[in-house]
Amino acid sequence: AFGPESPRNPTPDFCIQRPRTIYGVSKVHAELLGEYFFHRYGVDFRCLRFPGIISADTKPGGGTTDYAIEIFHEALKAGSYKCYLRGNTRLPMMWIDDCIQSIVDIMEAPDSKLKQRT
């Protein structure tokens, strides 16, 4: 949802959003439409931004979190795994159970407790 002009480490929730991919543009578009329909028509819009979601039960499928799962599958199969990321590389990830719980929590949250919609 951000872009090269956005501040980093950590990126604040409210800052310039000028994504350069259709994926990022779609995310910003959906969030802004949701806010518009909330303010204009009272639609109960709630949105979460997730990092990469990981699960031990799902094999790698071509996403950014693949290496985190591949490490274990390959280590069990071959006895080792060579990761090409630098040791200090950080990629945001979230466990699937925590992801599901966060969705349940925001859907059950009273409207009066929400400070923002995205």
Coordinates of N, CA and C in Angstrom, one line a residue:
A1 N 0.8 -1.2 0.0 CA 0.0 0.0 0.0 C 0.9 1.3 0.0
F2 N 2.1 1.1 0.1 CA 3.0 2.3 0.2 C 3.8 2.4 -1.1
G3 N 5.0 2.9 -1.1 CA 5.8 3.1 -2.3 C 7.1 3.6 -1.9
P4 N 8.0 3.9 -2.9 CA 9.3 4.3 -2.7 C 9.4 5.7 -1.9
E5 N 8.4 6.5 -2.0 CA 8.4 7.8 -1.3 C 8.0 7.7 0.2
S6 N 7.4 6.6 0.6 CA 6.9 6.4 1.9 C 8.1 6.2 2.9
P7 N 8.0 6.8 4.1 CA 9.0 6.6 5.1 C 9.1 5.1 5.5
R8 N 10.3 4.7 6.0 CA 10.5 3.3 6.3 C 11.0 3.2 7.8
N9 N 10.9 1.9 8.3 CA 11.6 1.5 9.5 C 11.2 2.3 10.7
P10 N 10.0 2.2 11.2 CA 8.8 1.5 10.7 C 8.0 2.5 9.8
T11 N 7.3 2.0 8.9 CA 6.4 2.9 8.1 C 5.2 3.2 8.9
P12 N 4.9 4.4 9.1 CA 3.6 4.8 9.9 C 2.4 4.4 9.1
D13 N 1.3 4.2 9.8 CA 0.0 3.9 9.1 C -0.5 5.1 8.2
F14 N -0.3 6.3 8.7 CA -0.7 7.5 7.9 C 0.5 8.2 7.4
C15 N 0.7 8.0 6.1 CA 1.8 8.7 5.4 C 1.5 8.6 3.9
I16 N 2.3 9.1 3.1 CA 2.1 9.1 1.6 C 2.0 7.7 1.1
Q17 N 1.0 7.4 0.3 CA 0.9 6.1 -0.3 C 0.9 6.2 -1.8
R18 N 2.0 5.9 -2.4 CA 2.1 6.0 -3.9 C 2.7 4.7 -4.4
P19 N 1.9 3.6 -4.3 CA 2.5 2.3 -4.7 C 2.8 2.2 -6.2
R20 N 3.7 1.4 -6.5 CA 4.1 1.3 -7.9 C 3.7 -0.1 -8.6
T21 N 3.0 -0.9 -7.9 CA 2.5 -2.1 -8.4 C 1.0 -2.1 -8.4
I22 N 0.4 -2.9 -9.3 CA -1.1 -3.0 -9.3 C -1.6 -3.6 -8.0
Y23 N -0.8 -4.5 -7.4 CA -1.2 -5.1 -6.1 C -1.3 -3.9 -5.1
G24 N -0.3 -3.1 -5.0 CA -0.4 -2.0 -4.0 C -1.5 -1.0 -4.3
V25 N -1.6 -0.6 -5.6 CA -2.6 0.3 -6.0 C -4.0 -0.2 -5.7
S26 N -4.2 -1.5 -5.9 CA -5.5 -2.2 -5.5 C -5.8 -2.1 -4.1
K27 N -4.8 -2.3 -3.2 CA -5.0 -2.2 -1.8 C -5.4 -0.8 -1.4
V28 N -4.7 0.2 -1.8 CA -5.0 1.6 -1.5 C -6.4 1.9 -2.0
H29 N -6.7 1.5 -3.2 CA -8.0 1.8 -3.8 C -9.1 1.2 -2.9
A30 N -9.0 -0.1 -2.5 CA -10.0 -0.7 -1.7 C -10.2 0.0 -0.4
E31 N -9.1 0.4 0.3 CA -9.2 1.0 1.5 C -9.9 2.4 1.4
L32 N -9.5 3.2 0.4 CA -10.2 4.5 0.2 C -11.6 4.3 -0.2
L33 N -12.0 3.3 -1.0 CA -13.4 3.1 -1.3 C -14.2 2.8 0.0
G34 N -13.6 1.9 0.8 CA -14.2 1.5 2.1 C -14.5 2.7 3.0
E35 N -13.5 3.6 3.1 CA -13.6 4.8 3.9 C -14.7 5.7 3.3
Y36 N -14.7 5.9 2.0 CA -15.7 6.7 1.3 C -17.1 6.2 1.7
F37 N -17.3 4.9 1.5 CA -18.7 4.4 1.7 C -19.0 4.4 3.2
F38 N -18.1 4.4 4.1 CA -18.3 4.5 5.5 C -18.8 5.9 5.8
H39 N -18.0 6.9 5.3 CA -18.4 8.3 5.6 C -19.6 8.8 4.8
R40 N -19.8 8.3 3.6 CA -20.9 8.8 2.8 C -22.2 8.1 3.1
Y41 N -22.2 6.8 3.3 CA -23.4 6.0 3.4 C -23.5 5.2 4.8
G42 N -22.5 5.3 5.6 CA -22.5 4.6 6.9 C -22.2 3.1 6.8
V43 N -21.6 2.6 5.7 CA -21.3 1.2 5.5 C -20.3 0.8 6.6
D44 N -20.5 -0.2 7.3 CA -19.6 -0.7 8.4 C -18.4 -1.3 7.7
F45 N -17.4 -0.5 7.3 CA -16.2 -1.0 6.6 C -15.1 -1.2 7.6
R46 N -14.4 -2.4 7.6 CA -13.3 -2.7 8.5 C -12.2 -3.4 7.6
C47 N -11.0 -3.0 7.8 CA -9.9 -3.5 6.9 C -8.7 -3.7 7.7
L48 N -8.0 -4.8 7.5 CA -6.7 -5.1 8.1 C -5.6 -5.2 7.0
R49 N -4.4 -4.8 7.4 CA -3.3 -5.0 6.5 C -2.4 -6.1 7.1
F50 N -2.3 -7.1 6.4 CA -1.5 -8.3 6.9 C -0.1 -8.3 6.3
P51 N 0.8 -8.8 7.1 CA 2.1 -9.2 6.5 C 2.0 -10.5 5.8
G52 N 3.1 -11.2 5.5 CA 3.0 -12.5 4.9 C 2.4 -13.5 6.0
I53 N 1.5 -14.3 5.6 CA 0.8 -15.3 6.5 C 1.5 -16.6 6.3
I54 N 1.9 -17.3 7.4 CA 2.6 -18.6 7.3 C 1.8 -19.6 8.1
S55 N 2.0 -20.9 7.7 CA 1.4 -22.0 8.4 C 2.3 -23.2 8.1
A56 N 2.4 -24.1 9.1 CA 3.2 -25.3 8.9 C 2.5 -26.3 8.1
D57 N 1.2 -26.1 7.9 CA 0.4 -27.1 7.2 C 0.3 -26.8 5.7
T58 N 0.8 -25.7 5.3 CA 0.7 -25.3 3.9 C 2.1 -25.3 3.2
K59 N 2.2 -26.0 2.1 CA 3.5 -26.0 1.4 C 3.7 -24.7 0.7
P60 N 4.9 -24.3 0.4 CA 5.2 -23.1 -0.3 C 4.5 -23.0 -1.6
G61 N 4.0 -21.8 -1.9 CA 3.2 -21.6 -3.1 C 3.5 -20.4 -4.0
G62 N 4.7 -19.9 -3.8 CA 5.2 -18.8 -4.7 C 5.1 -17.4 -4.1
G63 N 4.9 -17.3 -2.8 CA 4.8 -16.0 -2.2 C 6.1 -15.6 -1.5
T64 N 6.0 -14.4 -0.9 CA 7.2 -13.9 -0.2 C 7.5 -14.7 1.1
T65 N 6.6 -15.4 1.6 CA 6.9 -16.2 2.9 C 7.4 -17.6 2.6
D66 N 7.5 -17.9 1.4 CA 7.9 -19.3 1.0 C 9.2 -19.8 1.7
Y67 N 10.2 -19.0 1.8 CA 11.4 -19.5 2.4 C 11.2 -19.9 3.9
A68 N 10.3 -19.2 4.6 CA 10.1 -19.5 6.0 C 9.5 -20.9 6.2
I69 N 8.7 -21.3 5.2 CA 8.1 -22.6 5.3 C 9.1 -23.7 4.6
E70 N 9.7 -23.3 3.5 CA 10.6 -24.1 2.8 C 11.7 -24.6 3.7
I71 N 12.2 -23.8 4.6 CA 13.3 -24.1 5.5 C 13.0 -25.4 6.2
F72 N 11.8 -25.6 6.7 CA 11.4 -26.8 7.5 C 11.2 -28.0 6.6
H73 N 10.4 -27.8 5.5 CA 10.1 -28.9 4.6 C 11.4 -29.4 4.0
E74 N 12.3 -28.5 3.5 CA 13.6 -29.0 2.9 C 14.5 -29.6 3.9
A75 N 14.6 -29.0 5.1 CA 15.5 -29.5 6.1 C 15.0 -31.0 6.5
L76 N 13.7 -31.2 6.6 CA 13.3 -32.5 6.9 C 13.6 -33.5 5.8
K77 N 13.4 -33.0 4.6 CA 13.7 -33.9 3.4 C 15.1 -34.1 3.1
A78 N 15.9 -33.0 3.1 CA 17.3 -33.1 2.7 C 18.3 -33.0 3.8
G79 N 17.9 -32.7 5.0 CA 18.8 -32.6 6.1 C 19.3 -31.2 6.3
S80 N 19.1 -30.3 5.4 CA 19.6 -28.9 5.5 C 18.9 -28.0 4.5
Y81 N 19.1 -26.7 4.7 CA 18.5 -25.7 3.8 C 19.4 -24.5 3.7
K82 N 19.6 -24.1 2.4 CA 20.5 -22.9 2.2 C 19.6 -21.7 1.9
C83 N 19.6 -20.8 2.8 CA 18.8 -19.5 2.7 C 19.6 -18.4 2.1
Y84 N 19.2 -17.8 1.1 CA 19.9 -16.7 0.4 C 19.7 -15.3 0.9
L85 N 18.9 -15.2 2.0 CA 18.8 -13.9 2.6 C 19.9 -13.6 3.5
R86 N 20.3 -12.3 3.7 CA 21.3 -12.0 4.7 C 20.8 -12.3 6.1
G87 N 21.6 -12.5 7.0 CA 21.3 -12.8 8.3 C 20.5 -11.7 9.0
N88 N 20.6 -10.5 8.6 CA 19.9 -9.4 9.3 C 18.7 -9.0 8.5
T89 N 18.3 -9.7 7.5 CA 17.1 -9.4 6.7 C 15.9 -9.6 7.5
R90 N 14.9 -8.7 7.5 CA 13.7 -8.8 8.2 C 12.5 -8.8 7.2
L91 N 11.7 -9.8 7.3 CA 10.4 -9.8 6.5 C 9.3 -10.0 7.5
P92 N 8.3 -9.1 7.4 CA 7.2 -9.3 8.4 C 6.3 -10.5 8.0
M93 N 6.0 -11.3 9.1 CA 5.2 -12.5 8.9 C 4.3 -12.7 10.1
M94 N 3.2 -13.4 9.8 CA 2.2 -13.6 10.9 C 1.8 -15.1 10.8
W95 N 1.6 -15.7 11.9 CA 1.1 -17.1 12.0 C -0.4 -17.1 11.7
I96 N -0.8 -18.1 10.9 CA -2.2 -18.2 10.4 C -3.2 -18.1 11.5
D97 N -3.0 -18.8 12.7 CA -3.9 -18.7 13.8 C -4.1 -17.3 14.3
D98 N -3.0 -16.5 14.4 CA -3.1 -15.1 14.8 C -3.8 -14.3 13.8
C99 N -3.6 -14.6 12.5 CA -4.3 -13.9 11.5 C -5.8 -14.1 11.6
I100 N -6.2 -15.3 11.7 CA -7.7 -15.6 11.9 C -8.3 -15.0 13.1
Q101 N -7.5 -15.0 14.2 CA -8.0 -14.4 15.4 C -8.2 -12.9 15.3
S102 N -7.3 -12.2 14.5 CA -7.4 -10.8 14.3 C -8.6 -10.4 13.5
I103 N -8.9 -11.3 12.5 CA -10.1 -11.1 11.7 C -11.4 -11.2 12.6
V104 N -11.4 -12.2 13.4 CA -12.6 -12.4 14.3 C -12.7 -11.2 15.3
D105 N -11.5 -10.8 15.8 CA -11.5 -9.7 16.8 C -12.1 -8.4 16.2
I106 N -11.6 -8.1 15.0 CA -12.1 -6.8 14.4 C -13.5 -6.9 13.9
M107 N -14.0 -8.0 13.5 CA -15.4 -8.2 13.1 C -16.3 -8.1 14.4
E108 N -15.8 -8.6 15.5 CA -16.7 -8.5 16.7 C -16.5 -7.2 17.5
A109 N -15.5 -6.4 17.2 CA -15.3 -5.2 17.9 C -16.5 -4.2 17.8
P110 N -16.9 -3.6 18.9 CA -18.0 -2.6 18.8 C -17.5 -1.5 18.0
D111 N -18.5 -0.9 17.2 CA -18.2 0.2 16.3 C -17.6 1.4 17.1
S112 N -18.0 1.6 18.3 CA -17.6 2.7 19.1 C -16.1 2.6 19.5
K113 N -15.5 1.4 19.5 CA -14.1 1.2 19.8 C -13.2 1.4 18.7
L114 N -13.7 1.4 17.5 CA -12.8 1.6 16.3 C -12.4 3.0 16.1
K115 N -11.0 3.2 16.1 CA -10.5 4.6 15.9 C -10.2 4.9 14.4
Q116 N -10.0 3.8 13.6 CA -9.8 4.0 12.2 C -10.4 2.8 11.5
R117 N -10.6 2.9 10.2 CA -11.3 1.8 9.4 C -10.3 1.0 8.6
T118 N -9.1 1.5 8.4 CA -8.1 0.7 7.6 C -6.8 0.6 8.4

